[in-house]
Coordinates of C-alpha atoms and ligand atoms in Angstrom, one line a residue:
X194 CA 75.8 125.1 41.6
X195 CA 76.0 127.0 38.3
X196 CA 73.8 124.6 36.4
X197 CA 71.4 124.7 39.3
X198 CA 71.5 128.4 40.1
X199 CA 71.7 130.2 36.7
X200 CA 68.6 131.6 35.2
X201 CA 70.2 132.7 32.0
X202 CA 68.9 129.8 29.9
X203 CA 65.4 131.0 30.5
X204 CA 65.6 134.7 31.4
X205 CA 67.5 135.7 28.2
X206 CA 64.2 136.5 26.7
X207 CA 64.1 139.5 29.0
X208 CA 67.0 141.2 27.2
X209 CA 64.8 144.0 25.7
X210 CA 63.4 144.9 29.0
X211 CA 66.7 144.6 30.8
X212 CA 68.3 147.0 28.3
X213 CA 65.4 149.4 28.5
X214 CA 65.5 149.4 32.4
X215 CA 69.3 149.8 32.4
X216 CA 69.1 152.8 30.0
X217 CA 66.4 154.4 32.2
X218 CA 68.6 153.8 35.2
X219 CA 71.6 155.4 33.4
X220 CA 69.5 158.5 32.7
X221 CA 68.4 158.5 36.4
X222 CA 72.0 158.4 37.5
X223 CA 72.9 161.2 35.2
X224 CA 70.0 163.3 36.7
X225 CA 71.4 162.5 40.1
X226 CA 74.9 163.7 39.1
X227 CA 76.4 160.2 39.5
X228 CA 77.1 159.7 35.8
X229 CA 78.4 162.5 33.5
X230 CA 76.4 163.1 30.3
X231 CA 79.3 161.6 28.4
X232 CA 79.2 158.4 30.5
X233 CA 75.5 158.1 30.2
X234 CA 75.7 158.6 26.4
X235 CA 78.4 155.9 26.2
X236 CA 76.3 153.5 28.2
X237 CA 73.2 154.1 26.0
X238 CA 75.4 153.6 22.9
X239 CA 76.8 150.3 24.3
X240 CA 73.3 149.2 25.2
X241 CA 72.1 149.9 21.6
X242 CA 74.9 147.7 20.3
X243 CA 74.1 145.0 22.8
X244 CA 70.5 145.2 21.6
X245 CA 71.6 144.8 18.0
X246 CA 73.7 141.8 18.9
X247 CA 70.7 140.2 20.8
X248 CA 68.5 140.9 17.8
X249 CA 71.0 139.3 15.4
X250 CA 71.6 136.3 17.8
X251 CA 75.3 137.2 18.1
X252 CA 75.4 138.4 21.7
X253 CA 78.2 136.6 23.4
X254 CA 77.6 135.3 26.9
X255 CA 80.4 134.7 29.3
X256 CA 80.5 131.5 31.3
X257 CA 80.1 133.6 34.5
X258 CA 76.8 135.3 33.4
X259 CA 74.3 134.0 35.9
X260 CA 71.3 135.8 34.4
X261 CA 70.4 138.4 31.8
X262 CA 71.1 141.2 34.3
X263 CA 74.6 140.2 35.0
X264 CA 75.2 139.6 31.3
X265 CA 74.1 143.1 30.3
X266 CA 76.1 144.7 33.1
X267 CA 79.2 142.7 32.3
X268 CA 78.9 143.7 28.7
X269 CA 78.9 147.4 29.7
X270 CA 81.9 146.9 32.0
X271 CA 83.8 145.0 29.3
X272 CA 83.2 147.8 26.8
X273 CA 83.4 150.9 29.0
X274 CA 85.4 150.0 32.1
X275 CA 84.5 152.5 34.9
X276 CA 81.5 154.0 33.2
X277 CA 80.0 150.5 33.0
X278 CA 81.0 149.7 36.5
X279 CA 79.0 152.7 37.7
X280 CA 75.7 151.5 36.4
X281 CA 74.7 149.3 39.4
X282 CA 74.8 152.3 41.8
X283 CA 71.4 152.7 43.6
X284 CA 69.9 149.5 42.1
X285 CA 70.0 145.8 42.8
X286 CA 69.1 142.8 40.7
X287 CA 66.2 142.6 43.0
X288 CA 64.4 145.7 41.8
X289 CA 65.8 145.2 38.3
X290 CA 64.5 141.7 37.8
X291 CA 61.1 142.9 39.0
X292 CA 61.1 145.8 36.6
X293 CA 62.1 143.6 33.7
X294 CA 59.5 141.0 34.5
X295 CA 56.7 143.6 34.9
X296 CA 57.6 145.3 31.6
X297 CA 57.6 142.0 29.8
X298 CA 54.3 141.0 31.3
X299 CA 52.7 144.4 30.5
X300 CA 53.4 143.7 26.8
X301 CA 52.2 140.1 27.0
X302 CA 48.9 141.0 28.8
X303 CA 48.1 143.5 26.1
X304 CA 48.9 141.0 23.3
X305 CA 46.8 138.4 25.0
X306 CA 43.9 140.8 25.5
X307 CA 44.0 141.6 21.8
X308 CA 44.1 137.9 21.0
X309 CA 41.0 137.4 23.2
X310 CA 39.3 140.2 21.3
X311 CA 40.1 138.6 17.9
X312 CA 38.7 135.3 19.1
X313 CA 35.6 137.1 20.4
X314 CA 35.2 138.8 17.0
X315 CA 35.4 135.4 15.3
X316 CA 32.7 134.1 17.6
X317 CA 30.5 137.1 17.1
X318 CA 31.0 136.8 13.3
X319 CA 29.7 133.2 13.4
X320 CA 26.9 134.2 15.7
X321 CA 25.9 136.9 13.2
X322 CA 26.1 134.5 10.3
X323 CA 24.0 131.9 12.1
X324 CA 21.7 134.2 13.9
X325 CA 18.6 132.3 12.7
X326 CA 20.0 128.7 12.8
X327 CA 18.3 126.3 15.1
X328 CA 20.2 123.9 17.3
X329 CA 19.5 121.8 20.3
X330 CA 20.7 123.1 23.6
X331 CA 22.0 120.5 26.1
X332 CA 22.2 119.8 29.8
X333 CA 24.0 116.6 30.9
X334 CA 24.9 116.4 27.2
X335 CA 21.3 115.3 26.6
X336 CA 19.2 117.3 24.2
X337 CA 17.2 119.7 26.4
X338 CA 15.6 122.7 24.7
X339 CA 15.9 124.2 21.2
X340 CA 17.9 127.4 20.9
X341 CA 19.2 129.7 18.2
X342 CA 22.7 128.5 17.5
X343 CA 23.9 132.1 17.9
X344 CA 22.6 132.0 21.5
X345 CA 25.0 129.1 22.1
X346 CA 28.0 130.8 20.4
X347 CA 27.4 133.9 22.4
X348 CA 27.5 131.8 25.6
X349 CA 31.2 131.2 24.6
X350 CA 31.7 134.9 23.8
X351 CA 30.7 136.5 27.1
X352 CA 33.2 134.4 29.2
X353 CA 35.8 135.7 26.8
X354 CA 34.6 139.3 27.4
X355 CA 35.2 138.7 31.1
X356 CA 38.6 137.2 30.3
X357 CA 39.4 140.3 28.4
X358 CA 38.6 142.5 31.5
X359 CA 40.7 140.2 33.7
X360 CA 43.7 140.4 31.4
X361 CA 43.5 144.2 31.5
X362 CA 43.3 144.1 35.3
X363 CA 46.4 141.9 35.2
X364 CA 48.0 144.6 33.1
X365 CA 47.2 147.2 35.6
X366 CA 48.6 145.1 38.4
X367 CA 51.9 144.8 36.5
X368 CA 52.0 148.5 35.7
X369 CA 54.0 149.5 38.8
X370 CA 57.7 150.4 38.7
X371 CA 59.9 148.8 41.4
X372 CA 63.0 150.7 40.2
X373 CA 64.6 152.7 43.0
X374 CA 63.8 150.1 45.7
X375 CA 67.4 148.9 45.3
X376 CA 67.9 145.7 47.3
X377 CA 64.8 146.4 49.5
X378 CA 65.7 149.3 51.8
X379 CA 65.8 152.1 49.3
X380 CA 69.0 154.0 48.6
X381 CA 70.9 156.9 50.0
X382 CA 71.6 158.2 46.4
X383 CA 69.4 161.0 45.2
X384 CA 67.4 159.0 42.7
X385 CA 63.8 159.8 41.7
X386 CA 61.7 156.6 41.3
X387 CA 58.8 158.6 39.9
X388 CA 60.8 160.0 37.1
X389 CA 62.3 156.6 36.3
X390 CA 58.8 155.1 36.2
X391 CA 57.6 157.7 33.8
X392 CA 60.7 157.2 31.7
X393 CA 59.8 153.5 31.3
X394 CA 56.1 154.1 30.8
X395 CA 55.0 152.7 34.2
X396 CA 51.7 154.1 35.5
X397 CA 52.7 154.0 39.1
X398 CA 55.6 153.6 41.6
X399 CA 55.9 151.2 44.6
X400 CA 55.0 152.5 48.1
X401 CA 57.4 150.3 50.0
X402 CA 60.8 149.2 48.8
X403 CA 60.7 145.9 50.6
X404 CA 57.3 145.1 49.1
X405 CA 58.6 146.2 45.6
X406 CA 61.2 143.5 45.4
X407 CA 59.1 140.8 47.2
X408 CA 55.8 141.3 45.4
X409 CA 54.8 138.8 42.7
X410 CA 51.0 139.4 43.1
X411 CA 51.0 140.7 39.5
X412 CA 52.3 137.4 38.2
X413 CA 49.7 135.5 40.3
X414 CA 46.9 137.7 39.0
X415 CA 48.0 137.1 35.4
X416 CA 48.3 133.4 36.0
X417 CA 44.8 133.3 37.6
X418 CA 43.3 135.2 34.6
X419 CA 45.2 132.8 32.3
X420 CA 44.0 129.7 34.1
X421 CA 40.4 130.9 33.8
X422 CA 40.8 131.8 30.1
X423 CA 42.3 128.3 29.7
X424 CA 39.1 126.8 31.1
X425 CA 37.0 128.7 28.7
X426 CA 39.1 127.7 25.7
X427 CA 39.0 124.2 26.8
X428 CA 35.2 124.1 27.0
X429 CA 35.1 125.6 23.5
X430 CA 37.6 123.1 22.3
X431 CA 35.6 120.2 23.7
X432 CA 32.4 121.4 22.0
X433 CA 34.2 121.6 18.6
X434 CA 35.4 118.1 19.1
X435 CA 31.8 117.0 19.7
X436 CA 30.3 119.0 16.9
X437 CA 32.8 117.6 14.3
X438 CA 32.1 113.9 15.2
X439 CA 30.0 111.9 12.6
X440 CA 27.6 111.4 15.5
X441 CA 26.8 115.1 15.9
X442 CA 27.8 116.3 12.4
X443 CA 27.1 119.9 13.4
X444 CA 30.4 121.3 12.0
X445 CA 33.2 120.6 9.6
X446 CA 36.7 122.0 10.3
X447 CA 38.7 123.7 7.7
X448 CA 41.5 121.4 6.5
X449 CA 44.1 123.8 7.8
X450 CA 42.9 123.2 11.4
X451 CA 42.5 119.4 11.2
X452 CA 45.0 116.6 10.9
X453 CA 44.9 113.2 9.2
X454 CA 45.6 109.9 10.7
X455 CA 48.9 108.1 10.0
X456 CA 47.0 104.9 9.3
X457 CA 43.3 105.6 8.7
X458 CA 43.0 107.5 5.4
X459 CA 39.4 108.7 6.0
X460 CA 40.2 110.4 9.3
X461 CA 40.0 114.2 9.8
X462 CA 41.0 114.7 13.4
X463 CA 40.2 117.9 15.4
X464 CA 43.7 118.1 16.9
X465 CA 43.6 121.8 17.5
X466 CA 40.4 121.6 19.4
X467 CA 41.7 118.7 21.4
X468 CA 44.8 120.6 22.3
X469 CA 42.7 123.6 23.4
X470 CA 40.9 121.1 25.7
X471 CA 44.1 119.8 27.1
X472 CA 46.0 123.0 27.8
X473 CA 43.7 124.1 30.6
X474 CA 45.3 122.0 33.4
X475 CA 48.8 123.2 32.3
X476 CA 47.7 126.8 32.8
X477 CA 46.1 126.0 36.2
X478 CA 49.3 124.1 37.2
X479 CA 51.4 127.2 36.6
X480 CA 49.1 129.2 38.9
X481 CA 49.3 126.6 41.6
X482 CA 53.0 126.2 41.2
X483 CA 53.6 130.0 41.8
X484 CA 51.3 130.0 44.8
X485 CA 53.5 127.2 46.1
X486 CA 56.7 129.2 45.5
X487 CA 55.3 132.3 47.2
X488 CA 53.4 131.0 50.2
X489 CA 55.4 131.0 53.4
X490 CA 58.3 132.8 51.8
X491 CA 59.9 135.3 54.1
X492 CA 60.5 138.9 53.0
X493 CA 62.3 140.2 51.0
X494 CA 64.1 138.7 48.0
X495 CA 64.8 135.0 48.1
X496 CA 66.2 132.9 45.2
X497 CA 62.9 131.1 45.2
X498 CA 61.5 134.1 43.3
X499 CA 63.6 133.1 40.3
X500 CA 61.1 130.2 40.0
X501 CA 58.4 132.7 38.9
X502 CA 59.7 133.1 35.4
X503 CA 59.3 129.7 33.6
X504 CA 55.7 129.3 34.9
X505 CA 54.8 132.7 33.6
X506 CA 56.7 132.4 30.3
X507 CA 55.1 129.1 29.5
X508 CA 51.6 130.4 30.4
X509 CA 52.1 133.3 28.0
X510 CA 53.5 131.1 25.2
X511 CA 50.6 128.6 25.7
X512 CA 47.9 131.3 25.6
X513 CA 49.4 133.0 22.6
X514 CA 49.3 129.7 20.7
X515 CA 45.8 128.7 22.0
X516 CA 44.2 132.0 21.1
X517 CA 45.6 132.0 17.6
X518 CA 44.5 128.4 17.0
X519 CA 41.0 129.0 18.4
X520 CA 40.5 132.1 16.3
X521 CA 41.8 130.4 13.1
X522 CA 39.7 127.3 13.8
X523 CA 36.5 129.3 14.4
X524 CA 37.0 131.6 11.4
X525 CA 37.3 128.6 9.1
X526 CA 34.7 126.2 10.6
X527 CA 31.6 125.4 8.6
X528 CA 28.4 124.9 10.6
X529 CA 25.9 122.4 9.1
X530 CA 22.7 124.2 9.8
X531 CA 20.4 121.5 8.4
X532 CA 22.0 118.9 10.8
X533 CA 21.6 121.2 13.8
X534 CA 18.1 122.1 12.8
X535 CA 17.1 118.4 12.4
X536 CA 18.5 117.7 15.8
X537 CA 16.6 120.6 17.2
X538 CA 13.3 119.6 15.5
X539 CA 12.9 116.7 18.0
X540 CA 9.5 117.6 19.5
X541 CA 10.4 116.3 22.9
X542 CA 12.6 119.4 23.2
X543 CA 9.4 121.4 23.6
X544 CA 8.4 119.5 26.7
X545 CA 9.3 122.4 29.0
X546 CA 7.2 124.8 26.8
X547 CA 4.2 122.5 27.1
X548 CA 4.7 122.5 30.8
X549 CA 4.8 126.4 30.7
X550 CA 1.6 126.4 28.7
X551 CA -0.1 124.5 31.5
X552 CA 1.3 127.0 33.9
X553 CA -0.2 129.8 32.0
X554 CA -3.5 127.9 32.3
X555 CA -3.2 128.0 36.1
X556 CA -1.7 124.5 36.7
X557 CA 1.0 124.4 39.4
X558 CA 4.3 123.8 37.7
X559 CA 5.1 120.6 39.6
X560 CA 1.8 119.2 38.5
X561 CA 2.3 120.3 34.9
X562 CA 5.8 118.8 34.9
X563 CA 4.1 115.4 35.8
X564 CA 1.4 115.8 33.1
X565 CA 4.0 116.4 30.4
X566 CA 6.2 113.6 31.6
X567 CA 3.1 111.4 31.2
X568 CA 2.5 112.6 27.7
X569 CA 6.2 112.0 26.7
X570 CA 6.1 108.5 28.2
X571 CA 2.9 107.8 26.3
X572 CA 4.2 109.0 23.0
X573 CA 7.4 106.9 23.4
X574 CA 5.3 103.8 24.3
X575 CA 3.1 104.3 21.2
X576 CA 6.0 105.2 19.0
X577 CA 4.6 108.6 18.0
X578 CA 5.7 112.2 18.3
X579 CA 4.0 114.5 20.8
X580 CA 2.0 116.2 18.0
X581 CA 0.7 112.8 16.8
X582 CA -1.1 112.2 20.0
X583 CA -4.8 112.7 19.4
X584 CA -6.9 115.3 21.4
X585 CA -8.5 112.4 23.3
X586 CA -5.2 111.2 24.5
X587 CA -4.4 114.7 25.7
X588 CA -7.7 114.9 27.5
X589 CA -6.8 111.8 29.5
X590 CA -3.8 113.6 30.9
X591 CA -5.1 117.1 31.4
X592 CA -8.4 119.0 31.2
X593 CA -6.8 122.3 30.1
X594 CA -4.8 121.1 27.0
X595 CA -6.3 122.3 23.8
X596 CA -5.2 123.2 20.2
X597 CA -2.6 125.5 21.5
X598 CA -0.7 122.4 22.4
X599 CA -0.4 121.5 18.6
X600 CA 0.3 125.1 17.7
X601 CA 3.1 125.2 20.2
X602 CA 4.8 122.2 18.7
X603 CA 5.2 123.8 15.3
X604 CA 8.8 124.8 14.7
X605 CA 9.9 128.1 15.9
X606 CA 7.1 128.7 18.3
X607 CA 9.2 127.2 21.1
X608 CA 12.1 129.4 20.4
X609 CA 10.4 132.7 19.9
X610 CA 8.6 132.4 23.2
X611 CA 12.0 132.7 25.1
X612 CA 11.8 136.5 25.3
X613 CA 13.1 136.9 28.8
X614 CA 16.3 138.8 29.4
X615 CA 19.2 137.0 27.8
X616 CA 16.9 134.4 26.3
X617 CA 17.1 132.6 23.0
X618 CA 14.4 134.6 21.1
X619 CA 15.8 136.3 18.1
X620 CA 15.3 139.8 19.5
X621 CA 17.1 138.9 22.7
X622 CA 20.0 137.2 20.7
X623 CA 20.3 140.4 18.7
X624 CA 20.7 142.4 21.9
X625 CA 23.4 140.0 23.1
X626 CA 25.2 140.3 19.8
X627 CA 25.2 144.0 20.1
X628 CA 26.5 143.8 23.7
X629 CA 29.3 141.4 22.7
X630 CA 30.2 143.8 19.9
X631 CA 30.4 146.7 22.5
X632 CA 33.2 144.7 24.3
X633 CA 35.0 144.6 21.0
X634 CA 34.9 148.3 20.7
X635 CA 36.1 149.0 24.3
X636 CA 39.6 150.6 24.5
X637 CA 42.4 148.0 25.2
X638 CA 44.1 149.8 28.1
Ligands
LIG173 N1 68.1 135.7 38.4 C1 67.5 136.3 39.6 C2 66.0 136.1 39.5 O1 65.5 135.8 38.5 C3 67.7 137.8 39.6 C4 67.7 138.4 41.0 C5 68.9 138.0 41.7 N2 69.0 138.7 43.0 C6 69.8 138.2 43.9 N3 69.8 138.9 45.0 N4 70.4 137.1 43.8 O2 65.3 136.2 40.5

């Protein structure tokens, strides 16, 4: 039963929060006249020595400590006798565990938000550097239309800006103090939950004591934000894997973020990018698992709730590592502009723009699409590029195609025409970069 029921092996990492919440409760009990100032001072002193022991790795657990909460309380009672035995008045492990968990998550969400911001800054930095680099854009992983590479990098940056907002929203959800709810019914002792919340730096206090100990919405909100962030990191990782293949050759990883093969000496494997790709399902699984734990659970506290911690801890650890790796990888990556430009110079990528040219001449788009498809087919059959087709050949396909067809196919013209909102023309990309930078300047909380 002990091996099955104890959470100490994994909730030890809440020691800082448990000590902080216990010290705040001691001050609350003093204000309520339940602890003398001397008792409160002795408790705070003992908590400080417990903190030092935890910090040094010398805190001694007792075989009977089920979790971090019982360990800290037992430590106080061992040291102080009655003064320690008074600490649990007006509280329960139910409100205590929720308080510890929320405090821990508050710090984690802020750290992750700042990790997202650092990654966003690395992406924006690369976008700035490669503002004028050409690259092919893809749909179905087939070359589709030419773009500025910065346009593509920024398409990875804006999802991260949304992730940043979601992480701060998860922080706000966690920022509610459950202390004072006691087991779930509140307490007959004259405690002031608002004062305790302020003491611990919580922005708000619970409205209903039963909800306060049952609620794990904040953990779900964080895991949902984390799962979405995981998807974005995974898509970025996958593109880095593609870009660094010999087949694409668009990018070269810094040696610090690549690994060799144990047998093939020439290999430079994008392990970090592959791991980014593979962590997404793990994050999504933690979200699904906690949904599973919570759904159908009767109010109020049930031991099931102990199963919230490992999912959340692993999600936080995973995201801390992923964000660090993604940022480091992007800061050190070298993009091979000439390879990307050569891939973007494929004239067939201008097919959509030729169709748009016909549209400007009054041809219905569906018809112009067919005309250009015919030209592409013809060029392929004759083994020439679009601009090598002679004017007579054009005339056979359309009456309104003239020299502008050739002008359009010269490099750059395709790109600079995409001036619509959020488009890939340089001016629009500059605006996007400025907008991404504004996210970087937004206050963190
Ligand atoms: N270890 C427990 C948890 O993590 C703490 C709360 C225990 N409360 C109780 N009534 N058994 O959920």
